[in-house]
PDB file of N, CA, C and O in Angstrom:
ATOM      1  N   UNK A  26      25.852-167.432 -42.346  1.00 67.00           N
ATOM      2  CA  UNK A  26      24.693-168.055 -42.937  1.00 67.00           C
ATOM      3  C   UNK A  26      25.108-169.067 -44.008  1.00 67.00           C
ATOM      4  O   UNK A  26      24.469-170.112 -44.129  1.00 67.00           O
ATOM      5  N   UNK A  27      26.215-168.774 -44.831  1.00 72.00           N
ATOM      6  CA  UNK A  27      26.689-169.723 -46.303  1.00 72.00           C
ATOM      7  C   UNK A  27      27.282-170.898 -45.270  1.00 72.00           C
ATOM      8  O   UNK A  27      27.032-172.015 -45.723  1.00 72.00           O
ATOM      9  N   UNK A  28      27.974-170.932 -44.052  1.00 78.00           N
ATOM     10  CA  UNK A  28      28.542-171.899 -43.442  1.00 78.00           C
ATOM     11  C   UNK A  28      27.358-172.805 -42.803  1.00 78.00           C
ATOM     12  O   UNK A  28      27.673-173.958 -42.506  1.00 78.00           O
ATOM     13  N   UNK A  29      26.317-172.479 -42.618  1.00 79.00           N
ATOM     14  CA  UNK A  29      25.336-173.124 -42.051  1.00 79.00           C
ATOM     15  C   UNK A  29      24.414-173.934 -43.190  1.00 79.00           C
ATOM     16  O   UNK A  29      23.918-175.023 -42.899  1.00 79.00           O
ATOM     17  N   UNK A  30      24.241-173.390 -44.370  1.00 78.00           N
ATOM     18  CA  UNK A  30      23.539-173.803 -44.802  1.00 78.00           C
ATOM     19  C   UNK A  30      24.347-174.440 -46.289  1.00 78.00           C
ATOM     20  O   UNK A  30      23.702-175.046 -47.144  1.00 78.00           O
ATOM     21  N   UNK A  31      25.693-174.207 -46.394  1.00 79.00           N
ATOM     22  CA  UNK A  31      26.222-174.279 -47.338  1.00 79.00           C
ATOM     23  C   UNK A  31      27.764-176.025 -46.589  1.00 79.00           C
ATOM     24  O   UNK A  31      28.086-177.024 -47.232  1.00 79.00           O
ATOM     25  N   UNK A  32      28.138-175.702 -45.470  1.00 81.00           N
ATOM     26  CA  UNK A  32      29.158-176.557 -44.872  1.00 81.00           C
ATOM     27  C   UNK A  32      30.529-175.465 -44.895  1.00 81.00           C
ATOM     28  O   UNK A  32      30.696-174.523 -45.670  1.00 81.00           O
ATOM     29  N   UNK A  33      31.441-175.928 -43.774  1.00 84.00           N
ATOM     30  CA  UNK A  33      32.435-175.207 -43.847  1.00 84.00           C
ATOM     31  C   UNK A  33      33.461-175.010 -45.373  1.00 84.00           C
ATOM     32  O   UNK A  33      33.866-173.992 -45.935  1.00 84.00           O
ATOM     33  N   UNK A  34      33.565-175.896 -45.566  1.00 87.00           N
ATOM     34  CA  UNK A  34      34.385-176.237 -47.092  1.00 87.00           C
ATOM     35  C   UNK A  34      33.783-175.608 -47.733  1.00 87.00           C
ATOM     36  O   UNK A  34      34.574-174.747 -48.117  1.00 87.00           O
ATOM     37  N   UNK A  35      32.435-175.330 -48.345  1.00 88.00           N
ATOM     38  CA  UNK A  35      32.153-174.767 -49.510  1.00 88.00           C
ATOM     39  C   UNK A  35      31.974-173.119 -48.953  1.00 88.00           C
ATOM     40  O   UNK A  35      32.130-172.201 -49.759  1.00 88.00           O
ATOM     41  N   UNK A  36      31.665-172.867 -47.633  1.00 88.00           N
ATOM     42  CA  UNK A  36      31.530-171.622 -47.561  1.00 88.00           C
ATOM     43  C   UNK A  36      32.940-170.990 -47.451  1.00 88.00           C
ATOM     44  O   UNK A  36      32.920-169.799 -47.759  1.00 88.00           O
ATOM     45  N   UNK A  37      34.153-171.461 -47.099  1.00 88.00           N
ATOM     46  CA  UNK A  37      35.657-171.163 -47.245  1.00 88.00           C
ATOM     47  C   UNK A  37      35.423-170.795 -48.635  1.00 88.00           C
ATOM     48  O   UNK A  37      35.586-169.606 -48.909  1.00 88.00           O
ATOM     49  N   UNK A  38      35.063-171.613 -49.590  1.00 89.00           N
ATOM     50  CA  UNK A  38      35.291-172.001 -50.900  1.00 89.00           C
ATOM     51  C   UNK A  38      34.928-170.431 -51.393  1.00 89.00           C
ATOM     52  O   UNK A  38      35.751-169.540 -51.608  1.00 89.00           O
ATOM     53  N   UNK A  39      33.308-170.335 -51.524  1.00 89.00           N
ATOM     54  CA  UNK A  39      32.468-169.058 -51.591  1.00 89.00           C
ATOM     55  C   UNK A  39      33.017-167.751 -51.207  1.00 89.00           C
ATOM     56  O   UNK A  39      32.637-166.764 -51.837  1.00 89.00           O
ATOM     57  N   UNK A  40      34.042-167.593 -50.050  1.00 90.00           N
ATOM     58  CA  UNK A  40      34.475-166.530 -49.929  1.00 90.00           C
ATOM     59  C   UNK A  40      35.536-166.442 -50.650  1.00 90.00           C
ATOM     60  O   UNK A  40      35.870-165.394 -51.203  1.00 90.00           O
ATOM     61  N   UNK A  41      36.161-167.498 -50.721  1.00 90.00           N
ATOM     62  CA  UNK A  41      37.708-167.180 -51.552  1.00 90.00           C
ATOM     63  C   UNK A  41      37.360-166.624 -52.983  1.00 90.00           C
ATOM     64  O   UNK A  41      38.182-165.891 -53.533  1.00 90.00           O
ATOM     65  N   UNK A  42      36.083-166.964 -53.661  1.00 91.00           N
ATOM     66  CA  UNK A  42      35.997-167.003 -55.048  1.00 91.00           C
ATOM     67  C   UNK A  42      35.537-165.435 -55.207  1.00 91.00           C
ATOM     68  O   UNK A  42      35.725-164.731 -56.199  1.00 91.00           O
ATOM     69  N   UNK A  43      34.920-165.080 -54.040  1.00 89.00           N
ATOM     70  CA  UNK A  43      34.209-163.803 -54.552  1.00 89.00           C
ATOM     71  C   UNK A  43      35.420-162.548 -54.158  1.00 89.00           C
ATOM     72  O   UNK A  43      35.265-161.365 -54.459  1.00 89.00           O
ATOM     73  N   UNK A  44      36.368-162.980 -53.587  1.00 90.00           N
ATOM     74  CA  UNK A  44      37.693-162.211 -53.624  1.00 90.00           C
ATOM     75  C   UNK A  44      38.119-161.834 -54.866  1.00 90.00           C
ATOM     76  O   UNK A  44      38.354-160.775 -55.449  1.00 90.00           O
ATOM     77  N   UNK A  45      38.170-163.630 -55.234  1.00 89.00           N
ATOM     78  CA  UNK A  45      38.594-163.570 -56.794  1.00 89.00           C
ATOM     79  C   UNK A  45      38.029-162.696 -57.568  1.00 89.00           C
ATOM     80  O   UNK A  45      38.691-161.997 -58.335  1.00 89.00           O
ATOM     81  N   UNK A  46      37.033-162.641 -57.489  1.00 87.00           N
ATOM     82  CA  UNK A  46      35.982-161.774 -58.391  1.00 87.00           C
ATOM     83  C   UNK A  46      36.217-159.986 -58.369  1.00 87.00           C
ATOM     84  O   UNK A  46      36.265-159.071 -59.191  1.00 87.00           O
ATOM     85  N   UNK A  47      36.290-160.112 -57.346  1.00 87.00           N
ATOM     86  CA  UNK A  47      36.556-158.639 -56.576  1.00 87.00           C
ATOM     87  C   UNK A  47      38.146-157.958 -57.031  1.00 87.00           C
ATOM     88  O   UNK A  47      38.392-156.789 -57.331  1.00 87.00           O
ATOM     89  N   UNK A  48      38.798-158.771 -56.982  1.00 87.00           N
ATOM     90  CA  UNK A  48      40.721-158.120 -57.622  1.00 87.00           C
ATOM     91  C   UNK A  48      40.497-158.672 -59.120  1.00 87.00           C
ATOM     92  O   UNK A  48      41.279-158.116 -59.891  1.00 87.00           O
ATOM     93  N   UNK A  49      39.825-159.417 -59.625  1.00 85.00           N
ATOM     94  CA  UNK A  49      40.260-159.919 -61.036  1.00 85.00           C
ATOM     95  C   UNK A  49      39.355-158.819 -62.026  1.00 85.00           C
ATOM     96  O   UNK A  49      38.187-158.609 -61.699  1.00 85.00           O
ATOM     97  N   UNK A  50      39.934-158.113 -63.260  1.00 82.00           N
ATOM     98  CA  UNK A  50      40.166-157.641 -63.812  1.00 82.00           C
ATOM     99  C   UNK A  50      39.366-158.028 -65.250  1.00 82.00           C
ATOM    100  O   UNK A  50      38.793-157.214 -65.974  1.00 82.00           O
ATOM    101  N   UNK A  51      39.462-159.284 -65.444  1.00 82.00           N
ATOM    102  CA  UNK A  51      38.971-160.057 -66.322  1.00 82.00           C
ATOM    103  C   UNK A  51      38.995-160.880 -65.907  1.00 82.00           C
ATOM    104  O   UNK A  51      39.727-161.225 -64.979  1.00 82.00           O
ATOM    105  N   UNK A  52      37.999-161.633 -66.591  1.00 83.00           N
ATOM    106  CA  UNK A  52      37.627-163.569 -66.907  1.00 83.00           C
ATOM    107  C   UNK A  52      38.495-164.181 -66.560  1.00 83.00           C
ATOM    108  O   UNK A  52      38.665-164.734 -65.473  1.00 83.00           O
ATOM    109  N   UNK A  53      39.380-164.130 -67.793  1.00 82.00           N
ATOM    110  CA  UNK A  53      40.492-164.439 -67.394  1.00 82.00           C
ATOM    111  C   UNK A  53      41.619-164.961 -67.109  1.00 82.00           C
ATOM    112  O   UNK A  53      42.332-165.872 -67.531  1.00 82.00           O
ATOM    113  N   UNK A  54      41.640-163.649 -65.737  1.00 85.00           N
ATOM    114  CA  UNK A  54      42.167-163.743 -64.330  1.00 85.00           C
ATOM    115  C   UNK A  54      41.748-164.811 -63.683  1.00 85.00           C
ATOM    116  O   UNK A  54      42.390-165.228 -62.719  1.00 85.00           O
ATOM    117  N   UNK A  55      40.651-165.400 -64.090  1.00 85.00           N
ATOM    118  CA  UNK A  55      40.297-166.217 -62.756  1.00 85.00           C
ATOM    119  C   UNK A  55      40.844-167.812 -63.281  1.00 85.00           C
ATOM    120  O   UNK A  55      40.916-168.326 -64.397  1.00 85.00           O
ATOM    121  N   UNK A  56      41.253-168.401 -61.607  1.00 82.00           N
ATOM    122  CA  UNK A  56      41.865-169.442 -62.635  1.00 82.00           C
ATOM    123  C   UNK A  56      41.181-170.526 -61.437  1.00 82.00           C
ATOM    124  O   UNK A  56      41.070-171.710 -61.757  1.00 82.00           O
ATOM    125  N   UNK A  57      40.746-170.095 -60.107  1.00 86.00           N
ATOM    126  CA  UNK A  57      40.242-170.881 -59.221  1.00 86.00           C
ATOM    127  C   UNK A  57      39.176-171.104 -59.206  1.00 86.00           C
ATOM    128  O   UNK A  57      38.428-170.138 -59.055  1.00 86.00           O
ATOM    129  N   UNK A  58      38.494-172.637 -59.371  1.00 84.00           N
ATOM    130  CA  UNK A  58      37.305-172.797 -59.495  1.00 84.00           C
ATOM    131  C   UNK A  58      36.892-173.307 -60.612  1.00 84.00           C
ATOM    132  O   UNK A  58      35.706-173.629 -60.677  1.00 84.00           O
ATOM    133  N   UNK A  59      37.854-173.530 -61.885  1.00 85.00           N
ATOM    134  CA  UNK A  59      37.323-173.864 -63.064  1.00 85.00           C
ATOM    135  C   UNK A  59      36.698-172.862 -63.561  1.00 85.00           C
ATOM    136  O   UNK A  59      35.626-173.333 -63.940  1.00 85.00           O
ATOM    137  N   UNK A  60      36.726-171.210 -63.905  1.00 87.00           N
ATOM    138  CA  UNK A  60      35.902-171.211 -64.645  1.00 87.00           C
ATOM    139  C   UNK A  60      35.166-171.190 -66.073  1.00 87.00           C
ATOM    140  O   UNK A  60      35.859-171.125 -67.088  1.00 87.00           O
ATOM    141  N   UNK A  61      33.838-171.240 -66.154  1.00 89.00           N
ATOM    142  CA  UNK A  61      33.074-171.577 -67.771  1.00 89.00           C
ATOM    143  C   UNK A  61      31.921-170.765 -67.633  1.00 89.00           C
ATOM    144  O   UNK A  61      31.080-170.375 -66.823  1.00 89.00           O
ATOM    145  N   UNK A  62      32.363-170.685 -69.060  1.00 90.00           N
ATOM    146  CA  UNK A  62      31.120-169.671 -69.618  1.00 90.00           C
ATOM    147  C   UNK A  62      30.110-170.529 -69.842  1.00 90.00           C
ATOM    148  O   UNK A  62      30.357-171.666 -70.242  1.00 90.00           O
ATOM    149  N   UNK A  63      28.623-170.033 -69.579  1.00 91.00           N
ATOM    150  CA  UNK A  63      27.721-170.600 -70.011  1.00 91.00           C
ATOM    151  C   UNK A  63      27.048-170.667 -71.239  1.00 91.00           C
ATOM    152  O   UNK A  63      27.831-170.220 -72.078  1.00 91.00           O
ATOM    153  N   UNK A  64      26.117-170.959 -71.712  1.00 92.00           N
ATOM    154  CA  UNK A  64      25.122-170.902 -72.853  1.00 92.00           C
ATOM    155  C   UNK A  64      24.049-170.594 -73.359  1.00 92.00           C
ATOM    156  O   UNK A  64      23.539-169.564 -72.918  1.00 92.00           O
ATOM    157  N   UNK A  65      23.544-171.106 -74.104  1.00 93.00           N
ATOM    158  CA  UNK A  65      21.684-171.274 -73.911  1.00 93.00           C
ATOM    159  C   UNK A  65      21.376-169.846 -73.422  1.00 93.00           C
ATOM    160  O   UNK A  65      22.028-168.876 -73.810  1.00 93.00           O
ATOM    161  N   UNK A  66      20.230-169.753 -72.446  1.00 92.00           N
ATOM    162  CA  UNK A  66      19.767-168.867 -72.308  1.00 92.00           C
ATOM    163  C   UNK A  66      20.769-168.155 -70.792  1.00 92.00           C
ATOM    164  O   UNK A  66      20.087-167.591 -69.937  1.00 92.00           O
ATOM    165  N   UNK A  67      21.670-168.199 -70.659  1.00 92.00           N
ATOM    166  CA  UNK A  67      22.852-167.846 -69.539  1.00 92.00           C
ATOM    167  C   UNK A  67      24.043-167.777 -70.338  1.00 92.00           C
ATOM    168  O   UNK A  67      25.158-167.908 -69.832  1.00 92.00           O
ATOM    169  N   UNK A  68      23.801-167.514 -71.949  1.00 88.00           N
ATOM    170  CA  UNK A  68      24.476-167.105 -72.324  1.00 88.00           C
ATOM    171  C   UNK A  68      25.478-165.419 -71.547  1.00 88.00           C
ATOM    172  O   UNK A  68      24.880-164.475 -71.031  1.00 88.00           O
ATOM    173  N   UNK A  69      26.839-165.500 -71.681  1.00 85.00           N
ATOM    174  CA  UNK A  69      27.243-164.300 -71.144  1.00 85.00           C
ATOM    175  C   UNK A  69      27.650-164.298 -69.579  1.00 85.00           C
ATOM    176  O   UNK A  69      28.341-163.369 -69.160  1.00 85.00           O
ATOM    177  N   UNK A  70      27.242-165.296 -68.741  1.00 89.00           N
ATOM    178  CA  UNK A  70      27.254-165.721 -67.572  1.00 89.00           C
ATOM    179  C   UNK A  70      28.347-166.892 -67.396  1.00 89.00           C
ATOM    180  O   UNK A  70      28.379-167.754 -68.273  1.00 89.00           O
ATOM    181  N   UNK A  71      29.001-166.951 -66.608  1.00 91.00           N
ATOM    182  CA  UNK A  71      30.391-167.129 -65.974  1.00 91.00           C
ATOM    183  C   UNK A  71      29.845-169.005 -64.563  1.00 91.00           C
ATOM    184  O   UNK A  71      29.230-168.621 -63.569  1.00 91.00           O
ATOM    185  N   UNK A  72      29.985-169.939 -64.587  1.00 91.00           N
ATOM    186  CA  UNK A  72      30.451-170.052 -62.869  1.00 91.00           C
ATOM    187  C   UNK A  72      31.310-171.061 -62.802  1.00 91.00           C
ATOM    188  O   UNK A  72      31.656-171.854 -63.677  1.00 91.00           O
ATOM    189  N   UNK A  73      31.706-170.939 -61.406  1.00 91.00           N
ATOM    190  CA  UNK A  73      32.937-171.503 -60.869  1.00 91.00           C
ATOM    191  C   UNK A  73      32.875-172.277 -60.118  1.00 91.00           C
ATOM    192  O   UNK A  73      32.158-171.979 -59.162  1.00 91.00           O
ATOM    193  N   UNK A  74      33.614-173.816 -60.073  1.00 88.00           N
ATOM    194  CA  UNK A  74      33.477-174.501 -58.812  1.00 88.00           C
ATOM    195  C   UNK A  74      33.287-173.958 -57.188  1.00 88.00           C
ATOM    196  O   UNK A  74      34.082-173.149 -56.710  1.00 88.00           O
ATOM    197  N   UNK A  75      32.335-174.412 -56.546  1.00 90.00           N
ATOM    198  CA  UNK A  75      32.872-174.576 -54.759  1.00 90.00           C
ATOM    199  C   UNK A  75      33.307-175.544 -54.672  1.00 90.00           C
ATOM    200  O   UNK A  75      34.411-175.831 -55.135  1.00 90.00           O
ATOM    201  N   UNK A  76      32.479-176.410 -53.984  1.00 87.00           N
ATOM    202  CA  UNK A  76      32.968-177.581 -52.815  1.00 87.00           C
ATOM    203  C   UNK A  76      31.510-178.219 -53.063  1.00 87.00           C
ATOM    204  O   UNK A  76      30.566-177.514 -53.419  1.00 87.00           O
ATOM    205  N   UNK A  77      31.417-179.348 -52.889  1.00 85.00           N
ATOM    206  CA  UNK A  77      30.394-180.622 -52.857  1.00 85.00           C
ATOM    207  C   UNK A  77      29.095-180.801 -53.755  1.00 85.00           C
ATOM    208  O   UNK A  77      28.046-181.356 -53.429  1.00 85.00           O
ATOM    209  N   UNK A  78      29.479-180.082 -55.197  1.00 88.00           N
ATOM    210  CA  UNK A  78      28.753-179.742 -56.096  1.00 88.00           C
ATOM    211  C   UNK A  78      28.043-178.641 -56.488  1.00 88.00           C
ATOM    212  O   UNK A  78      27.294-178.570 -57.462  1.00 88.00           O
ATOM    213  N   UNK A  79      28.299-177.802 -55.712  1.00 89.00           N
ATOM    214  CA  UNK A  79      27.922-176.051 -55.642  1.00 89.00           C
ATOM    215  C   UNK A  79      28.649-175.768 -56.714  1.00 89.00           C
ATOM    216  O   UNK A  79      29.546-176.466 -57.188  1.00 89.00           O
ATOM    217  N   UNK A  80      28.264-174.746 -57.095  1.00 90.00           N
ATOM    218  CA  UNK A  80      28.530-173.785 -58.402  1.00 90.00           C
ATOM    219  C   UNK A  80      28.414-172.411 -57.859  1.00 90.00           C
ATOM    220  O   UNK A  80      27.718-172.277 -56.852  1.00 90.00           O
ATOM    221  N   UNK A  81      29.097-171.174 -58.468  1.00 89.00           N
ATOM    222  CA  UNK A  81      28.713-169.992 -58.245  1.00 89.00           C
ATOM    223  C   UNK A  81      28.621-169.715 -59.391  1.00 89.00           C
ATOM    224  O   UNK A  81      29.488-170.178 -60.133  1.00 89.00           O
ATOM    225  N   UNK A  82      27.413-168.755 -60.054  1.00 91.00           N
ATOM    226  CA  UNK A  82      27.703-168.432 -61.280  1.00 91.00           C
ATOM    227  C   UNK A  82      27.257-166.801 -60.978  1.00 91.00           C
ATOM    228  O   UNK A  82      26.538-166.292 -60.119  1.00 91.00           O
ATOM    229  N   UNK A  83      28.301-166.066 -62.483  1.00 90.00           N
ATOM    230  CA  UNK A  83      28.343-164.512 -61.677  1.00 90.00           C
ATOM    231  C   UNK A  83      28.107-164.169 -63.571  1.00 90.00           C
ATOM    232  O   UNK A  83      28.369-165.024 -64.417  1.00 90.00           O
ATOM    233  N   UNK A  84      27.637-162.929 -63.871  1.00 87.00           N
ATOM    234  CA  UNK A  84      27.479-162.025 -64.624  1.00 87.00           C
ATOM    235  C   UNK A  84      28.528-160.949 -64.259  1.00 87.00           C
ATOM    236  O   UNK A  84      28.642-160.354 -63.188  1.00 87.00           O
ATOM    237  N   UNK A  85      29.390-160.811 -65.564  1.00 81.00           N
ATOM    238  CA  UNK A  85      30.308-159.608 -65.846  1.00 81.00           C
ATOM    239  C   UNK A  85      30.129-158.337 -65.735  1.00 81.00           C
ATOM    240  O   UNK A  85      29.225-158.330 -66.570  1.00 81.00           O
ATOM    241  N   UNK A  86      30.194-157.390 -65.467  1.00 77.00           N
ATOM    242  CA  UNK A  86      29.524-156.033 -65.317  1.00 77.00           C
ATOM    243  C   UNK A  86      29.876-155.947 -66.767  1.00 77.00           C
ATOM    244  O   UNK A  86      28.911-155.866 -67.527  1.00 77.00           O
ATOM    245  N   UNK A  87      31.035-155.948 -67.284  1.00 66.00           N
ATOM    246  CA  UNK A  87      31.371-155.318 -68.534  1.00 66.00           C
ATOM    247  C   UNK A  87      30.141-156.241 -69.535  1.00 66.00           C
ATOM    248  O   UNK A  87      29.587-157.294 -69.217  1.00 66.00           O
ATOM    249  N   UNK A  88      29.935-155.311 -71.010  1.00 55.00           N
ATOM    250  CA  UNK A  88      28.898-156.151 -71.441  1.00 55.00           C
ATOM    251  C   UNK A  88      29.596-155.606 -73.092  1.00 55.00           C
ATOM    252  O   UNK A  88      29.027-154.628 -73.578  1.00 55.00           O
ATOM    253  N   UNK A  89      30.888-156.277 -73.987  1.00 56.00           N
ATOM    254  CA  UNK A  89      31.180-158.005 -73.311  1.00 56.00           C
ATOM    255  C   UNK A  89      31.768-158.102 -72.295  1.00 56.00           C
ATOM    256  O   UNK A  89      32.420-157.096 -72.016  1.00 56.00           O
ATOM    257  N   UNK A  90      31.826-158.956 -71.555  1.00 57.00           N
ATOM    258  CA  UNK A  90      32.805-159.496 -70.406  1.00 57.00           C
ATOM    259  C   UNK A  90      34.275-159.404 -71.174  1.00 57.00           C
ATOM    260  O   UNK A  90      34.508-159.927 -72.264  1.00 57.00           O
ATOM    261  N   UNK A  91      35.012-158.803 -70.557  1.00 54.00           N
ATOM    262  CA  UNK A  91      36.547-158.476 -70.836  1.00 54.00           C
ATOM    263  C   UNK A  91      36.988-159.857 -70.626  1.00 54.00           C
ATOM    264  O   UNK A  91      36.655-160.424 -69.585  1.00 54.00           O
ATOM    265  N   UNK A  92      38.007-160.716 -71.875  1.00 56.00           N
ATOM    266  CA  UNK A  92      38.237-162.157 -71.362  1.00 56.00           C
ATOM    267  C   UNK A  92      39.489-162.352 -71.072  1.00 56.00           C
ATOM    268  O   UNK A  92      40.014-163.296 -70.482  1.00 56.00           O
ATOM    269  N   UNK A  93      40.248-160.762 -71.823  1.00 54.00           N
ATOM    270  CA  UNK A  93      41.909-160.345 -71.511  1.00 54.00           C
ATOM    271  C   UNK A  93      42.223-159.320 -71.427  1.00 54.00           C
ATOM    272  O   UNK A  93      41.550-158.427 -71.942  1.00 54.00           O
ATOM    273  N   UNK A  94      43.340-159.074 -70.760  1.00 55.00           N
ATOM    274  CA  UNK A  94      43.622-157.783 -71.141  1.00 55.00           C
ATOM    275  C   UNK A  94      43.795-156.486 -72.591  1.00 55.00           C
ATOM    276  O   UNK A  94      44.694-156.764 -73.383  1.00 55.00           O
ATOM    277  N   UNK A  95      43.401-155.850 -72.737  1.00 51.00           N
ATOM    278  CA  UNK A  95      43.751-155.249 -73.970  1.00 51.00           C
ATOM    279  C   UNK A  95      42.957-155.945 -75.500  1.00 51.00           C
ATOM    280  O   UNK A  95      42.786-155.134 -76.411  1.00 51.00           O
ATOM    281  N   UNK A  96      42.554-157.235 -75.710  1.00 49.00           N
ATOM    282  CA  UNK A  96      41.850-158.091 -76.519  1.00 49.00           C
ATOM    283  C   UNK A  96      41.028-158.522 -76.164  1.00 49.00           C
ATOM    284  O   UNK A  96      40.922-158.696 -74.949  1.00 49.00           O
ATOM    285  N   UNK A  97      39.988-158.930 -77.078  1.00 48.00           N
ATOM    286  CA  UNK A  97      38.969-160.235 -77.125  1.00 48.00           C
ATOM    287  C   UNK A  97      39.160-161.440 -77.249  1.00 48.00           C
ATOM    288  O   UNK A  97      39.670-161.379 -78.368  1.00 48.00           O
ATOM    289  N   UNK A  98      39.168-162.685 -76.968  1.00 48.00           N
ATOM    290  CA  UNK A  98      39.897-164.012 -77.443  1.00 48.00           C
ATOM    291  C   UNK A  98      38.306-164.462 -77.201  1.00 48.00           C
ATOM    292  O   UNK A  98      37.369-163.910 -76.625  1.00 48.00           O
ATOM    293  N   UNK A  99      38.440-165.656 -77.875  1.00 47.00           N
ATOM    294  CA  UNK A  99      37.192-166.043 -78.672  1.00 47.00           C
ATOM    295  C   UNK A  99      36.433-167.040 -77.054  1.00 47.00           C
ATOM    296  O   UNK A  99      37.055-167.462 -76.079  1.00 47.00           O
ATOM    297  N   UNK A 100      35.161-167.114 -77.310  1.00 49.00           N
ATOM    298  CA  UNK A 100      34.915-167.954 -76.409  1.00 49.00           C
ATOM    299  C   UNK A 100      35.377-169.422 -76.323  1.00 49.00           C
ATOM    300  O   UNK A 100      35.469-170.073 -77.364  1.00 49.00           O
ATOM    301  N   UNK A 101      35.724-170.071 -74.917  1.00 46.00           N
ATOM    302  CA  UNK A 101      36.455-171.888 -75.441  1.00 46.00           C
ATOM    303  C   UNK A 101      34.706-172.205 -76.044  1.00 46.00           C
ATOM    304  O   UNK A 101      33.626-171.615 -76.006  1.00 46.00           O
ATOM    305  N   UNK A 102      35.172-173.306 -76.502  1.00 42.00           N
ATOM    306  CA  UNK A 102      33.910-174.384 -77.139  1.00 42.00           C
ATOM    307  C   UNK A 102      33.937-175.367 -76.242  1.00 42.00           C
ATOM    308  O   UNK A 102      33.174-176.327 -76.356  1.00 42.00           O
TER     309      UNK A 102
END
């Protein structure tokens, strides 16, 4: 369905990221996709490049979102 309505490239894209999501540990971990924290009212919320202007954006289970191992490091600006 993401390949049909999304294109092959970004739905490749979409699966690779939610792998990512799935083994990574923390924030981070993730290094594919660009990701950024959001703001405003999505404060706490995470997303990551696809392909042809798609975004995925994901919420942390942890609440804070773990951004390292063992520490907190500050949010980027």
């Amino acid at each position: 369905m993401a390949r049909k309505k999304l294109g092959n490239d970004c739905a490749r894209k979409l699966k690779a990221r939610l792998g990512d999501l799935g083994a990574a540990q923390t924030v981070a971990e993730l290094v594919a996709g660009n990701p950024q924290p959001l703001n405003g009212d999505r404060d706490g919320e995470y997303a990551v490049s696809l392909a042809g202007g798609w975004r995925m954006t994901f919420s942390p289970t942890n609440d804070p979102a773990p951004r390292s191992r063992g520490k907190r490091c500050p949010k980027p600006r």
